[in-house]
Coordinates of C-alpha atoms and ligand atoms in Angstrom, one line a residue:
M1 CA 21.9 14.1 -19.3
P2 CA 22.3 16.7 -16.2
S3 CA 25.6 15.5 -14.5
K4 CA 23.2 14.2 -11.2
I5 CA 19.3 13.1 -11.2
R6 CA 18.2 15.7 -8.9
T7 CA 14.5 15.3 -8.1
R8 CA 12.0 18.0 -5.7
Y9 CA 8.9 18.2 -4.0
A10 CA 7.5 21.3 -3.6
P11 CA 4.5 21.3 -1.4
S12 CA 2.8 24.5 -0.2
P13 CA 1.9 24.1 3.4
T14 CA -2.0 25.5 3.1
G15 CA -3.3 21.7 4.0
I16 CA -2.9 18.5 5.0
P17 CA -1.6 16.1 1.7
H18 CA -3.8 14.5 -0.5
I19 CA -3.6 11.8 -2.7
G20 CA -2.1 14.3 -5.8
N21 CA 0.1 15.7 -3.5
I22 CA 1.4 12.4 -2.0
R23 CA 1.7 11.2 -5.8
S24 CA 4.1 13.6 -7.2
A25 CA 5.7 13.2 -4.0
L26 CA 6.4 9.4 -4.8
F27 CA 6.9 9.8 -8.3
A28 CA 9.6 11.4 -7.5
W29 CA 11.3 10.2 -5.2
L30 CA 11.0 6.8 -7.3
Y31 CA 13.0 8.7 -10.2
A32 CA 15.6 9.9 -7.8
R33 CA 16.1 6.5 -6.1
H34 CA 15.4 4.8 -9.7
N35 CA 18.9 7.2 -10.8
N36 CA 20.9 7.3 -7.6
G37 CA 20.0 11.2 -7.5
D38 CA 19.1 13.4 -4.5
F39 CA 15.1 14.3 -3.2
I40 CA 14.9 17.2 -2.4
V41 CA 11.7 18.7 -0.4
R42 CA 11.1 22.1 -0.7
I43 CA 8.2 24.2 1.4
E44 CA 6.1 27.0 -0.6
D45 CA 5.3 29.2 1.9
T46 CA 5.0 32.1 0.0
D47 CA 1.7 32.5 0.8
Q48 CA 1.7 33.8 4.4
A49 CA -2.4 34.4 5.0
R50 CA -2.9 30.5 3.6
Y51 CA 0.3 29.0 6.0
D52 CA -0.7 26.2 8.3
A53 CA 2.1 25.3 11.0
D54 CA 0.1 21.4 11.3
A55 CA 0.3 21.3 7.0
E56 CA 3.8 22.0 7.2
R57 CA 4.0 19.0 10.1
A58 CA 1.8 16.8 7.5
I59 CA 3.7 16.6 5.0
I60 CA 6.8 15.9 6.7
D61 CA 5.3 12.8 8.6
S62 CA 3.6 11.5 5.6
L63 CA 6.8 11.2 3.1
N64 CA 8.3 9.4 6.7
W65 CA 5.0 7.5 6.8
L66 CA 6.0 6.6 3.4
G67 CA 9.9 6.1 4.0
L68 CA 10.5 8.4 1.3
N69 CA 13.6 10.0 2.8
Q70 CA 14.9 13.3 2.1
D71 CA 18.7 14.3 1.1
E72 CA 17.6 17.7 1.4
G73 CA 14.7 19.1 3.2
P74 CA 13.8 21.2 6.2
D75 CA 13.6 18.1 8.2
V76 CA 17.5 17.2 6.8
G77 CA 19.3 20.1 5.2
G78 CA 21.5 20.2 2.9
Q79 CA 23.9 22.7 0.6
Y80 CA 21.6 23.7 -1.7
G81 CA 18.8 25.0 1.5
P82 CA 17.5 26.8 3.3
Y83 CA 14.4 24.5 2.1
H84 CA 11.2 26.8 3.1
Q85 CA 11.0 29.5 0.0
S86 CA 10.1 32.1 2.6
K87 CA 14.1 32.1 4.2
R88 CA 15.0 32.3 0.3
L89 CA 13.3 36.3 0.0
D90 CA 16.3 37.9 -1.1
L91 CA 17.0 34.8 -4.0
Y92 CA 13.9 36.4 -5.9
S93 CA 14.2 39.6 -5.2
E94 CA 17.5 39.7 -7.0
A95 CA 16.3 37.8 -10.2
A96 CA 13.3 39.7 -10.2
I97 CA 15.2 43.6 -9.9
Q98 CA 18.0 42.3 -12.1
L99 CA 14.4 42.2 -15.5
V100 CA 13.3 44.7 -14.4
K101 CA 16.4 46.0 -15.0
D102 CA 17.0 44.3 -18.5
G103 CA 13.2 45.2 -19.6
R104 CA 11.9 41.9 -19.2
A105 CA 10.0 43.2 -16.1
Y106 CA 8.8 46.1 -14.5
Y107 CA 6.8 47.5 -11.3
C108 CA 3.1 48.2 -11.5
Y109 CA 1.1 49.6 -8.9
C110 CA -2.3 49.6 -10.2
S111 CA -4.7 49.4 -6.9
S112 CA -6.6 46.6 -5.9
E113 CA -10.2 49.1 -7.1
R114 CA -8.4 50.1 -10.8
L115 CA -7.8 46.0 -11.3
G116 CA -11.2 45.2 -9.8
E117 CA -12.5 47.6 -12.8
V118 CA -10.7 46.3 -15.4
R119 CA -11.9 42.8 -14.4
K120 CA -15.0 44.0 -14.8
A121 CA -14.9 45.6 -17.8
Q122 CA -13.4 42.8 -19.6
Q123 CA -16.3 40.8 -18.0
A124 CA -18.7 42.8 -19.7
R125 CA -16.7 42.8 -23.4
K126 CA -16.7 39.2 -22.9
E127 CA -12.6 38.8 -23.1
P128 CA -10.9 36.6 -20.7
P129 CA -9.4 38.0 -17.5
G130 CA -6.1 39.7 -17.0
Y131 CA -3.9 42.3 -17.0
D132 CA -3.9 45.2 -19.3
N133 CA -0.5 46.0 -19.5
H134 CA -1.2 49.7 -17.8
C135 CA 2.0 50.1 -16.4
R136 CA 4.4 48.2 -18.6
D137 CA 5.2 51.0 -20.8
M138 CA 5.9 53.5 -17.8
D139 CA 8.8 53.4 -16.7
F140 CA 9.5 53.5 -12.5
G141 CA 13.1 53.0 -12.8
A142 CA 15.1 49.7 -11.7
N143 CA 13.8 50.3 -7.9
G144 CA 10.3 51.1 -8.5
D145 CA 9.6 54.8 -8.6
F146 CA 5.7 54.9 -7.3
T147 CA 5.2 58.8 -6.9
Q148 CA 5.5 59.3 -10.4
F149 CA 2.4 57.3 -10.3
E150 CA -1.6 58.5 -10.5
G151 CA -3.2 57.0 -6.8
S152 CA -0.9 54.8 -6.3
T153 CA -0.8 52.5 -3.6
K154 CA 2.9 52.6 -2.4
N155 CA 3.3 49.3 -2.4
G156 CA 3.2 47.7 -6.5
V157 CA 3.9 44.7 -7.2
I158 CA 6.4 43.3 -9.9
R159 CA 5.3 42.1 -13.3
F160 CA 6.3 40.3 -16.0
K161 CA 6.6 41.3 -19.8
M162 CA 5.3 38.7 -21.7
P163 CA 5.8 39.0 -25.5
L164 CA 2.4 40.0 -26.9
E165 CA 2.3 38.4 -29.8
G166 CA 3.7 34.9 -31.3
V167 CA 3.4 31.5 -28.8
T168 CA 5.6 30.4 -26.3
T169 CA 6.5 26.9 -27.3
A170 CA 7.9 24.5 -24.3
H171 CA 8.3 21.0 -23.9
D172 CA 7.0 18.2 -21.5
I173 CA 8.5 15.0 -21.5
I174 CA 5.7 13.0 -21.5
R175 CA 3.2 15.3 -24.2
G176 CA 6.5 16.6 -26.2
E177 CA 5.8 20.6 -27.1
I178 CA 3.3 22.6 -26.7
A179 CA 2.6 25.8 -28.0
W180 CA 0.8 28.5 -25.9
E181 CA -0.6 32.3 -27.6
N182 CA 1.4 34.8 -26.0
Q183 CA -2.1 36.8 -26.1
L184 CA -4.0 34.8 -24.1
L185 CA -0.7 35.1 -21.0
D186 CA -1.1 38.1 -19.6
D187 CA 2.3 40.4 -17.3
F188 CA 1.5 38.3 -14.5
V189 CA 2.8 39.2 -11.1
M190 CA 6.2 38.0 -10.1
V191 CA 6.7 39.8 -7.0
K192 CA 3.6 40.1 -4.4
S193 CA 3.3 44.6 -2.8
D194 CA 4.3 42.4 0.4
G195 CA 7.5 41.6 -0.9
F196 CA 7.3 38.0 -1.6
P197 CA 7.5 36.2 -4.9
T198 CA 4.2 34.4 -6.4
Y199 CA 4.6 30.9 -7.2
H200 CA 6.6 31.5 -10.7
L201 CA 9.3 33.2 -9.8
A202 CA 10.1 31.3 -6.5
S203 CA 9.7 27.4 -7.8
V204 CA 12.3 28.5 -11.4
V205 CA 14.4 30.5 -9.2
D206 CA 14.8 27.7 -7.0
D207 CA 14.4 24.6 -9.0
H208 CA 17.4 26.9 -11.1
A209 CA 19.1 27.3 -7.5
M210 CA 19.0 23.6 -6.0
E211 CA 19.9 22.1 -9.5
I212 CA 17.0 20.4 -9.8
S213 CA 17.5 18.3 -13.2
H214 CA 13.8 17.1 -13.5
V215 CA 10.5 18.5 -12.3
L216 CA 8.1 15.7 -11.8
R217 CA 4.4 17.5 -11.1
G218 CA 0.7 16.9 -11.2
D219 CA -1.0 18.2 -14.2
E220 CA -2.5 21.2 -12.6
W221 CA 0.6 22.9 -13.3
L222 CA 1.1 22.5 -17.2
A223 CA -1.0 25.6 -17.6
S224 CA 1.8 27.6 -15.5
L225 CA 4.6 26.0 -17.8
P226 CA 4.5 29.0 -20.2
R227 CA 5.0 31.4 -17.6
H228 CA 7.7 29.0 -16.3
W229 CA 9.1 28.8 -19.5
Q230 CA 9.4 32.6 -20.8
I231 CA 11.2 33.8 -16.9
Y232 CA 14.3 30.6 -17.6
N233 CA 14.2 32.2 -20.4
A234 CA 14.5 35.9 -19.2
L235 CA 17.4 34.8 -16.9
E236 CA 18.5 33.1 -19.0
Y237 CA 18.7 29.4 -17.2
E238 CA 19.5 25.9 -18.4
K239 CA 15.9 24.3 -18.1
P240 CA 15.2 21.1 -16.1
I241 CA 13.6 19.0 -17.8
F242 CA 9.4 18.9 -16.8
V243 CA 7.4 15.8 -16.6
H244 CA 3.6 16.7 -15.6
L245 CA 2.1 13.5 -14.1
P246 CA -1.5 12.6 -15.5
I247 CA -4.2 13.9 -13.4
I248 CA -6.2 11.6 -11.2
L249 CA -9.8 10.9 -11.7
G250 CA -12.5 9.2 -9.8
T251 CA -14.0 6.1 -10.5
D252 CA -17.0 8.4 -12.4
K253 CA -14.3 10.2 -14.6
S254 CA -15.2 13.4 -12.5
K255 CA -12.0 15.3 -10.6
L256 CA -11.0 13.4 -7.9
S257 CA -12.4 14.7 -4.5
K258 CA -13.2 13.5 -0.8
R259 CA -16.5 11.9 -2.2
H260 CA -14.4 9.2 -4.2
G261 CA -12.6 8.4 -0.9
A262 CA -9.9 10.2 -2.3
A263 CA -8.9 11.6 1.4
S264 CA -6.1 12.9 3.4
V265 CA -3.3 10.7 3.5
F266 CA -3.5 10.2 7.5
E267 CA -7.2 8.8 7.3
Y268 CA -5.9 6.0 5.1
K269 CA -2.9 5.8 7.6
D270 CA -5.6 6.0 10.5
Q271 CA -7.8 3.0 8.8
G272 CA -5.1 0.8 8.5
F273 CA -3.7 1.2 5.5
L274 CA -0.1 0.1 5.3
A275 CA 2.6 2.0 4.1
E276 CA 3.8 -0.5 1.3
A277 CA 0.2 -1.2 -0.2
M278 CA -0.5 2.6 -0.5
I279 CA 3.5 3.2 -2.0
N280 CA 2.5 0.3 -4.9
F281 CA -1.2 1.9 -5.1
L282 CA -0.4 5.1 -5.2
A283 CA 3.3 3.9 -8.1
L284 CA 0.6 2.7 -10.6
L285 CA -1.7 6.1 -10.6
G286 CA -0.2 6.7 -13.8
W287 CA 3.1 5.1 -14.0
S288 CA 3.4 0.9 -15.1
L289 CA 5.4 -1.8 -15.1
D290 CA 3.9 -3.6 -18.2
D291 CA 0.1 -3.0 -17.7
R292 CA -0.4 -5.8 -16.1
T293 CA 1.6 -6.7 -13.3
E294 CA 0.2 -5.5 -9.8
L295 CA 1.6 -6.6 -6.6
I296 CA 5.3 -4.6 -7.6
S297 CA 7.6 -4.5 -4.0
L298 CA 9.6 -1.4 -3.2
P299 CA 12.8 -2.8 -4.6
E300 CA 11.4 -3.8 -7.8
L301 CA 9.2 0.1 -8.3
I302 CA 13.2 1.2 -7.9
E303 CA 14.2 -0.4 -10.2
S304 CA 12.3 -1.0 -12.3
F305 CA 10.9 3.7 -12.1
T306 CA 11.3 4.9 -16.2
I307 CA 9.4 8.4 -16.7
E308 CA 9.0 6.0 -20.5
R309 CA 6.7 4.2 -18.9
I310 CA 4.8 7.0 -17.1
G311 CA 1.3 7.7 -19.5
S312 CA -0.6 10.1 -20.4
S313 CA -4.3 9.4 -20.0
P314 CA -5.9 10.2 -16.6
A315 CA -5.7 7.7 -13.7
I316 CA -8.0 6.2 -11.8
F317 CA -8.5 6.4 -8.2
N318 CA -10.5 3.7 -7.0
V319 CA -10.7 2.9 -3.0
D320 CA -11.6 -0.7 -3.6
K321 CA -8.5 -1.7 -5.8
L322 CA -6.6 0.3 -2.7
E323 CA -8.2 -2.4 -0.3
W324 CA -7.3 -5.0 -2.5
F325 CA -3.7 -3.7 -2.0
N326 CA -3.6 -3.7 1.0
G327 CA -5.8 -7.3 1.5
M328 CA -2.9 -8.4 -0.3
Y329 CA -0.4 -7.2 1.8
I330 CA -1.2 -7.9 5.3
R331 CA -1.5 -11.7 3.9
N332 CA 1.8 -12.0 2.7
L333 CA 2.8 -10.2 6.1
S334 CA 4.6 -13.0 8.4
N335 CA 2.0 -13.7 12.2
G336 CA 4.5 -12.6 13.2
D337 CA 4.7 -8.8 11.3
F338 CA 1.3 -9.3 11.1
I339 CA 0.6 -9.0 15.4
E340 CA 3.3 -6.4 15.1
K341 CA 1.9 -3.8 12.8
L342 CA -1.3 -4.6 14.4
S343 CA 0.3 -3.6 18.0
S344 CA 1.7 -0.3 16.8
F345 CA -1.7 0.2 14.7
W346 CA -4.1 -0.1 18.1
Q347 CA -1.4 1.7 19.7
T348 CA -1.5 5.5 17.9
D349 CA -5.5 4.4 17.1
Q350 CA -8.1 4.5 19.8
T351 CA -8.5 1.0 20.5
P352 CA -8.0 -0.3 24.3
N353 CA -4.5 -1.8 23.9
S354 CA -5.6 -4.5 26.6
F355 CA -5.4 -7.8 24.3
S356 CA -3.3 -10.9 25.8
S357 CA -0.6 -11.2 23.9
S358 CA -1.2 -15.0 24.1
H359 CA -4.8 -14.8 22.7
L360 CA -3.4 -12.4 20.0
E361 CA -1.4 -14.8 18.6
A362 CA -3.9 -17.3 18.5
I363 CA -5.9 -15.3 16.4
A364 CA -4.6 -13.5 14.0
P365 CA -3.5 -16.4 12.1
L366 CA -7.2 -16.2 11.4
V367 CA -7.9 -12.8 10.5
Q368 CA -5.3 -11.9 8.8
E369 CA -6.2 -13.9 5.6
R370 CA -9.3 -11.7 5.7
T371 CA -8.4 -8.2 6.7
K372 CA -8.5 -5.5 4.3
K373 CA -7.8 -2.9 7.4
L374 CA -6.0 -3.0 10.0
N375 CA -8.9 -1.0 12.0
E376 CA -11.1 -3.9 10.9
V377 CA -9.5 -6.1 13.4
W378 CA -10.5 -5.4 17.2
N379 CA -13.8 -5.6 16.2
Q380 CA -13.9 -9.4 15.2
I381 CA -11.8 -10.8 18.5
S382 CA -12.1 -7.9 21.0
F383 CA -14.8 -10.9 21.9
L384 CA -11.9 -12.8 23.2
E385 CA -11.1 -10.3 25.7
G386 CA -14.3 -9.2 28.4
D387 CA -18.0 -9.2 28.4
I388 CA -19.6 -9.5 25.3
E389 CA -23.0 -7.2 24.9
Y390 CA -25.6 -7.6 21.8
P391 CA -29.2 -7.4 21.1
P392 CA -31.6 -10.6 21.2
I393 CA -32.3 -9.8 17.3
R394 CA -28.3 -9.7 16.5
L395 CA -29.1 -13.8 16.7
W396 CA -31.3 -13.7 13.2
S397 CA -28.9 -11.4 12.3
G398 CA -26.3 -13.7 12.8
M399 CA -28.7 -16.7 10.8
G400 CA -29.3 -14.5 7.7
D401 CA -32.7 -13.0 8.5
K402 CA -32.8 -9.9 6.0
K403 CA -35.4 -8.2 8.1
A404 CA -33.6 -7.9 11.2
Q405 CA -30.0 -7.6 9.5
R406 CA -31.9 -3.8 8.2
A407 CA -33.1 -3.4 11.2
E408 CA -30.0 -3.8 13.4
R409 CA -28.1 -1.5 10.1
D410 CA -31.2 1.3 10.1
G411 CA -31.0 1.6 13.6
T412 CA -34.8 0.6 13.9
H413 CA -36.7 -1.6 16.8
I414 CA -38.5 -4.9 15.6
E415 CA -40.0 -7.7 17.2
I416 CA -38.2 -11.0 18.6
P417 CA -39.4 -13.5 15.4
E418 CA -41.5 -15.8 16.6
N419 CA -39.9 -18.9 16.7
A420 CA -38.0 -17.6 19.0
P421 CA -38.4 -20.4 21.5
E422 CA -37.0 -23.0 18.5
V423 CA -34.0 -21.0 18.4
R424 CA -33.6 -21.3 22.1
N425 CA -33.9 -24.7 22.1
W426 CA -31.4 -25.0 19.5
L427 CA -28.8 -23.3 21.4
S428 CA -30.0 -25.4 24.4
V429 CA -29.2 -28.6 22.8
S430 CA -26.5 -27.8 21.5
L431 CA -24.9 -26.5 24.8
N432 CA -26.4 -30.4 26.2
T433 CA -24.7 -31.1 23.3
L434 CA -21.1 -29.2 23.9
E435 CA -21.1 -29.6 27.0
Q436 CA -20.4 -33.3 26.6
L437 CA -17.1 -33.7 24.2
N438 CA -14.0 -34.9 26.0
E439 CA -12.0 -32.4 24.8
W440 CA -12.2 -29.3 23.3
E441 CA -11.0 -29.4 20.1
D442 CA -12.9 -27.6 16.6
E443 CA -13.3 -30.7 14.6
A444 CA -15.1 -32.7 17.5
M445 CA -17.6 -29.7 18.0
E446 CA -18.3 -29.8 14.7
E447 CA -18.6 -33.2 13.8
S448 CA -21.0 -33.1 16.9
L449 CA -23.0 -29.5 16.1
Q450 CA -23.3 -31.8 12.5
I451 CA -25.8 -34.9 14.2
V452 CA -27.4 -31.5 16.4
I453 CA -28.3 -30.0 13.0
S454 CA -29.7 -33.1 11.9
N455 CA -31.3 -34.2 14.3
L456 CA -33.7 -30.9 14.7
G457 CA -34.1 -30.8 11.3
T458 CA -32.5 -27.5 11.5
K459 CA -29.9 -25.2 8.8
P460 CA -25.6 -25.2 9.5
R461 CA -26.1 -21.6 8.1
Q462 CA -28.8 -21.2 11.0
L463 CA -27.8 -22.4 13.5
F464 CA -23.2 -21.7 13.3
G465 CA -24.7 -18.2 12.5
A466 CA -27.0 -17.7 15.7
L467 CA -23.6 -19.6 17.5
R468 CA -21.0 -17.4 15.7
V469 CA -23.3 -14.1 17.4
A470 CA -23.6 -16.1 20.8
I471 CA -19.8 -16.5 21.2
T472 CA -18.4 -13.6 19.2
G473 CA -21.5 -10.7 19.9
G474 CA -21.1 -10.3 16.4
V475 CA -21.9 -10.9 12.8
V476 CA -18.5 -11.2 11.4
S477 CA -15.9 -13.3 13.1
P478 CA -13.2 -15.6 12.6
P479 CA -14.1 -19.4 12.0
L480 CA -16.6 -20.2 14.5
F481 CA -14.8 -23.9 15.7
P482 CA -11.0 -22.2 16.2
S483 CA -12.9 -19.1 17.4
M484 CA -14.6 -21.3 20.2
K485 CA -11.2 -23.3 20.8
I486 CA -8.9 -20.2 21.6
L487 CA -11.9 -18.5 24.3
G488 CA -11.9 -21.2 26.1
R489 CA -14.7 -24.3 27.5
E490 CA -15.8 -22.3 29.9
K491 CA -16.2 -19.1 28.3
S492 CA -18.1 -20.2 24.8
L493 CA -20.3 -23.0 27.4
Q494 CA -21.4 -20.2 29.6
R495 CA -22.0 -17.4 26.3
I496 CA -24.1 -20.5 24.9
S497 CA -26.0 -19.7 28.0
Q498 CA -26.0 -16.3 27.6
A499 CA -27.7 -15.9 24.2
I500 CA -30.4 -18.7 26.2
A501 CA -31.5 -16.1 28.9
L502 CA -32.2 -13.6 26.6
L503 CA -34.8 -15.7 24.9
D504 CA -36.2 -16.5 27.4
Ligands
LIG601 N1 3.8 24.5 -4.5 C1 3.2 23.7 -5.3 C2 2.2 22.9 -4.9 O1 1.7 23.2 -4.1 C3 4.3 23.0 -6.3 C4 3.7 22.6 -8.1 C5 5.1 22.1 -8.5 O2 5.7 20.9 -8.1 O3 5.9 23.5 -9.1 O4 2.2 21.6 -5.3
ZN602 ZN1 -0.1 48.6 -12.6

């Protein structure tokens, strides 16, 4: 066992972090926290053409949003820095030149035209693509003497000399020993013609230099492992323990994509997912406590997160499940915390943040139970503030009329149904009845309206459905009578009159 557990998250700042990235970050973080180790963030910005400053900001922001605090990294510094690979170029060239001197790597001056022809010829022969070792045995010296190369481009690359025969046997803690035929692994580039290292070299050099004990990363990097393994051997570095996390698939078992709702981490944040729910959900993408338990608090996760319980079979990403988790976490908040989360959510989202705090305090407990995402709340409670407006047909949608619901959903126009006078009558009888109530209490409202229902021979679903629309303007709302109570007598009666007027 290494003296200290040190894990790292090594994203490339080329795009906004997605679910797979952040799952790797979380697992590395949890493993470090479980072992009182260090969690390090390293920005792998060696692809200059694809570098994106926004992506880099988003990487750190997403970690901070989820609360994955860093012991070392670009934001917090640390004794193993700098934590941008672009600031560590000397280290990589030093290692590469050492390998050239040792006869384990070599300069290659092949032009891209030449490499293109090689590739074409390989395709024609139905051979796997790969470098044809043209420069492998030319001796360009330790500093690379390109003048010896016919028709060369001045800026060569440095390639690693893979063994030509045999197998590379590498070890992953989840999969055990894995062997690769060396014939199928070509002499890959370690240093590009712009002087920047490729991922393979930089990753090995840095994991060594930063004393990383465990490399937790996505399954898609397993194919790079034999190359890394060879570099470790050639440089005589001690290897970290490799942990390749199971692939994440969509519910249809195909590779995870936007189609499955697997958006960037921020799209979830913007919809009102809580960081706590997100973490719980992500932790179960490839790890489990006991095959049963789903709701696991963060302290419990840290306490129980071991590599032994990381699986090897694909993890399934299911947005409905994520929503379920979020709903559970929202329900478990105290009323006060729920209000606080809502208010800060509204501040970051475009929703007008003009809700009176007494209204919010009264209505929040009514919606908290049924909320799955914070972005659903505004539409359900905004009827309390300002005026409402809706097309008359919505009254029928509220009553459960399928045709009306379909027309509203598709944005098509349909005529107001023939029973409009009848519905109008229900509403005016209800209005009269409610006007006569002595106290504006939910129970009294409900009781008196039940009498209206039996006198008129209608159904609760119909009358209450129409009233829900009249009061809130929508077909989905917090419970009707408590909503009317919070809205107040005067406004409620006025809104029923507004509905009646729509049917005149
Ligand atoms: N830079 C790689 C990435 O974008 C890191 C892979 C690794 O963890 O080794 O995910
Ligand atoms: Zn070459």
